[in-house]
């Protein structure tokens, strides 16, 4: 049981290049999330998904796209990389605690460190 | 707009000292979670508090949720070097939805 895995761990892009950050979870979680973490800024939500085929924007979605064709995978796409997208990207997943419950635990991957030059 | 404000932002103490980290908001949350993050890794959940006034203990760590469910605190007794890391609080409006994170408190415990 690997939990949440992310690839690659590190990547350097040139301005205008595109890439896909991969995220896979093997816990059969319905909910998946993409966050970015900038130094001293905490984690900001980019996109999230409540199930296969359903995605929605978070706090900072501009410049990114996502898809959710399976329960396991939630890739994040950068189409035209910009220096402002230099950050550490975390994927997370959770299983809703059930009707009437107030919370659930989010499990995070190890992150992808992206630099755009 | 930062929904959750954490203080202090940085904390450097010696082994054996006690410390408290605060997480404050003007918003009400259905639950509040505390995570610890070590360099090069993702955040790992320490505890979730749900009920106003709730206190939870995890060995030397004590977590409290404010009565109005707008704030929380993390108290560490007799800190150890292994406690070094970034402590993040995160509030949830509803279960299963994205968390609102604070900026974190970076703790360094020196021997």
Coordinates of C-alpha atoms in Angstrom, one line a residue:
Chain A
X1 CA 0.0 0.0 0.0
X2 CA 2.0 3.0 -1.3
X3 CA -0.5 5.7 -0.4
X4 CA -0.2 8.8 -2.6
X5 CA 2.7 8.8 -5.1
X6 CA 3.8 11.8 -7.2
X7 CA 6.2 12.0 -10.1
X8 CA 8.6 13.5 -10.9
X9 CA 10.2 14.6 -7.6
X10 CA 12.1 17.5 -9.2
X11 CA 11.7 19.3 -12.5
X12 CA 13.2 22.3 -14.2
X13 CA 11.2 23.9 -17.0
X14 CA 11.9 26.8 -19.3
X15 CA 9.3 29.6 -19.7
X16 CA 6.6 28.5 -22.1
X17 CA 7.2 24.8 -21.8
X18 CA 4.4 22.4 -20.7
X19 CA 4.4 19.4 -18.4
X20 CA 2.1 17.1 -16.4
X21 CA 2.6 16.3 -12.8
X22 CA 1.4 12.8 -12.0
X23 CA -0.5 11.8 -8.9
X24 CA -1.7 8.3 -8.0
X25 CA -3.4 6.9 -4.9
X26 CA -4.1 3.3 -4.1
X27 CA -6.4 3.9 -1.1
X28 CA -9.6 4.0 -3.2
X29 CA -10.2 7.5 -2.1
X30 CA -13.0 9.5 -3.8
X31 CA -11.6 12.9 -3.1
X32 CA -8.3 14.2 -4.5
X33 CA -6.6 17.6 -4.3
X34 CA -3.7 19.6 -5.8
X35 CA -2.0 22.2 -3.6
X36 CA 1.0 24.4 -4.1
X37 CA 3.3 25.5 -1.3
X38 CA 5.4 28.6 -1.6
X39 CA 8.0 29.5 1.1
X40 CA 6.3 31.1 4.1
X41 CA 2.9 30.9 2.4
X42 CA 1.3 27.7 3.5
X43 CA -0.6 25.5 1.1
X44 CA -2.9 26.9 -1.5
X45 CA -5.5 24.8 -3.3
X46 CA -5.3 24.7 -7.1
X47 CA -7.9 22.1 -8.1
X48 CA -9.8 19.3 -6.4
X49 CA -12.0 16.4 -7.5
X50 CA -14.8 14.6 -5.6
X51 CA -14.8 11.6 -7.9
X52 CA -13.9 10.3 -11.4
X53 CA -15.1 12.8 -14.0
X54 CA -15.7 15.6 -11.6
X55 CA -13.2 18.4 -11.0
X56 CA -13.5 21.9 -9.6
X57 CA -11.3 25.0 -9.2
X58 CA -9.7 25.9 -6.0
X59 CA -8.1 29.2 -4.8
X60 CA -5.4 29.5 -7.4
X61 CA -6.4 27.6 -10.6
X62 CA -5.0 30.0 -13.3
X63 CA -2.4 28.4 -15.5
X64 CA -3.3 24.9 -14.6
X65 CA -5.6 22.2 -15.8
X66 CA -6.7 18.8 -14.3
X67 CA -8.6 15.7 -15.3
X68 CA -9.9 12.7 -13.4
X69 CA -10.6 9.8 -15.6
X70 CA -10.1 7.2 -12.9
X71 CA -10.4 7.0 -9.2
X72 CA -6.7 6.5 -8.8
X73 CA -5.2 9.2 -10.9
X74 CA -5.4 13.0 -10.8
X75 CA -2.8 14.6 -13.1
X76 CA -2.1 18.3 -13.0
X77 CA -1.2 20.0 -16.3
X78 CA 0.9 23.2 -16.8
X79 CA 0.4 24.4 -20.4
X80 CA 2.7 27.5 -20.6
X81 CA 5.1 27.5 -17.6
X82 CA 5.8 30.8 -16.0
X83 CA 8.3 31.8 -13.3
X84 CA 5.4 32.4 -10.9
X85 CA 4.6 28.7 -11.1
X86 CA 7.9 27.8 -9.4
X87 CA 6.7 26.0 -6.3
X88 CA 6.4 22.7 -4.5
X89 CA 3.3 20.9 -5.6
X90 CA 1.5 18.4 -3.3
X91 CA -1.3 16.0 -4.2
X92 CA -3.6 14.7 -1.5
X93 CA -6.5 12.4 -1.2
X94 CA -9.2 11.7 1.3
X95 CA -12.3 9.5 1.8
X96 CA -15.3 11.3 3.0
X97 CA -16.0 10.4 6.6
X98 CA -19.6 9.6 5.9
X99 CA -22.9 11.2 6.1
X100 CA -23.1 13.4 9.2
X101 CA -19.4 13.3 9.9
X102 CA -17.6 16.5 10.2
X103 CA -14.1 15.7 8.9
X104 CA -11.8 13.3 7.2
X105 CA -8.1 12.8 7.0
X106 CA -6.2 14.1 3.9
X107 CA -3.2 12.0 2.9
X108 CA -0.4 13.9 1.1
X109 CA 2.2 12.7 -1.4
X110 CA 5.9 13.6 -1.1
X111 CA 5.6 16.6 -3.5
X112 CA 7.1 17.7 -6.8
X113 CA 9.6 20.6 -6.7
X114 CA 9.2 22.6 -9.9
X115 CA 11.5 25.4 -11.0
X116 CA 10.6 27.6 -14.0
X117 CA 13.5 29.6 -15.5
Chain B
X1 CA -6.9 36.7 2.2
X2 CA -5.4 34.4 4.8
X3 CA -8.3 32.7 6.7
X4 CA -6.0 31.2 9.4
X5 CA -3.3 33.1 11.0
X6 CA -0.5 31.2 12.8
X7 CA 1.9 32.6 15.3
X8 CA 4.7 32.7 15.8
X9 CA 6.0 32.2 12.3
X10 CA 9.4 30.9 13.6
X11 CA 10.4 29.5 16.9
X12 CA 13.9 28.3 18.0
X13 CA 14.2 26.7 21.4
X14 CA 16.4 24.4 23.4
X15 CA 15.6 20.8 24.2
X16 CA 13.4 20.5 27.3
X17 CA 11.6 23.8 26.9
X18 CA 7.8 24.2 26.5
X19 CA 6.1 26.0 23.7
X20 CA 2.7 27.0 22.4
X21 CA 1.7 27.6 18.8
X22 CA -1.5 29.5 17.9
X23 CA -3.9 29.3 15.0
X24 CA -6.5 32.0 14.8
X25 CA -9.3 32.9 12.5
X26 CA -12.4 35.1 12.3
X27 CA -14.2 32.3 10.6
X28 CA -15.9 29.3 12.2
X29 CA -14.7 25.9 11.1
X30 CA -16.4 22.5 11.5
X31 CA -13.1 21.0 12.3
X32 CA -9.5 22.0 12.6
X33 CA -6.5 19.8 11.9
X34 CA -2.8 20.1 12.8
X35 CA -0.1 18.7 10.4
X36 CA 3.6 18.4 10.8
X37 CA 5.8 18.6 7.7
X38 CA 9.4 17.7 7.5
X39 CA 11.8 19.0 4.8
X40 CA 11.3 17.3 1.5
X41 CA 8.1 15.6 2.5
X42 CA 4.3 16.2 2.5
X43 CA 2.3 17.2 5.6
X44 CA 1.3 14.4 8.0
X45 CA -1.8 14.7 10.1
X46 CA -1.2 14.9 13.8
X47 CA -4.7 15.5 15.1
X48 CA -8.2 16.6 14.2
X49 CA -10.4 18.6 16.7
X50 CA -14.1 18.8 16.1
X51 CA -15.9 20.0 19.2
X52 CA -15.6 23.5 20.6
X53 CA -13.5 23.4 23.7
X54 CA -12.1 20.0 22.8
X55 CA -8.7 19.1 24.2
X56 CA -6.6 16.2 22.7
X57 CA -3.3 14.9 23.8
X58 CA -0.7 13.1 21.7
X59 CA 2.1 12.1 24.0
X60 CA 3.8 15.5 24.8
X61 CA 1.6 17.4 22.4
X62 CA -1.7 19.0 23.6
X63 CA -4.2 20.4 21.1
X64 CA -7.1 22.6 22.0
X65 CA -10.0 23.9 19.9
X66 CA -11.5 27.2 20.9
X67 CA -15.0 27.3 22.3
X68 CA -16.3 29.2 19.3
X69 CA -14.4 26.9 16.9
X70 CA -12.5 29.8 15.4
X71 CA -9.0 29.2 16.9
X72 CA -6.8 26.4 18.2
X73 CA -3.5 26.0 20.0
X74 CA -0.7 23.4 20.0
X75 CA 1.3 23.0 23.2
X76 CA 4.5 20.9 23.3
X77 CA 5.9 19.9 26.7
X78 CA 9.6 19.3 27.0
X79 CA 10.4 19.7 23.4
X80 CA 12.9 17.3 21.7
X81 CA 15.0 17.7 18.6
X82 CA 12.7 15.2 16.9
X83 CA 9.9 17.8 17.2
X84 CA 11.7 20.0 14.7
X85 CA 9.5 20.7 11.6
X86 CA 6.9 22.9 10.1
X87 CA 3.6 22.8 12.0
X88 CA 0.5 23.7 9.9
X89 CA -3.0 24.2 11.1
X90 CA -5.8 23.7 8.6
X91 CA -9.5 24.4 8.9
X92 CA -12.3 22.6 7.2
X93 CA -15.7 24.1 6.5
X94 CA -17.2 20.7 5.5
X95 CA -15.9 17.2 5.5
X96 CA -14.3 16.1 2.3
X97 CA -13.7 19.6 1.0
X98 CA -10.4 21.3 0.7
X99 CA -8.6 22.6 3.7
X100 CA -7.7 26.2 4.4
X101 CA -4.1 26.2 5.6
X102 CA -2.3 28.6 7.8
X103 CA 1.2 29.7 6.8
X104 CA 2.8 27.5 9.3
X105 CA 5.1 27.7 12.3
X106 CA 8.7 26.6 11.7
X107 CA 10.0 25.0 14.9
X108 CA 13.7 24.3 15.6
X109 CA 14.6 22.4 18.7
X110 CA 18.3 22.3 19.4
X111 CA 20.0 19.8 21.8

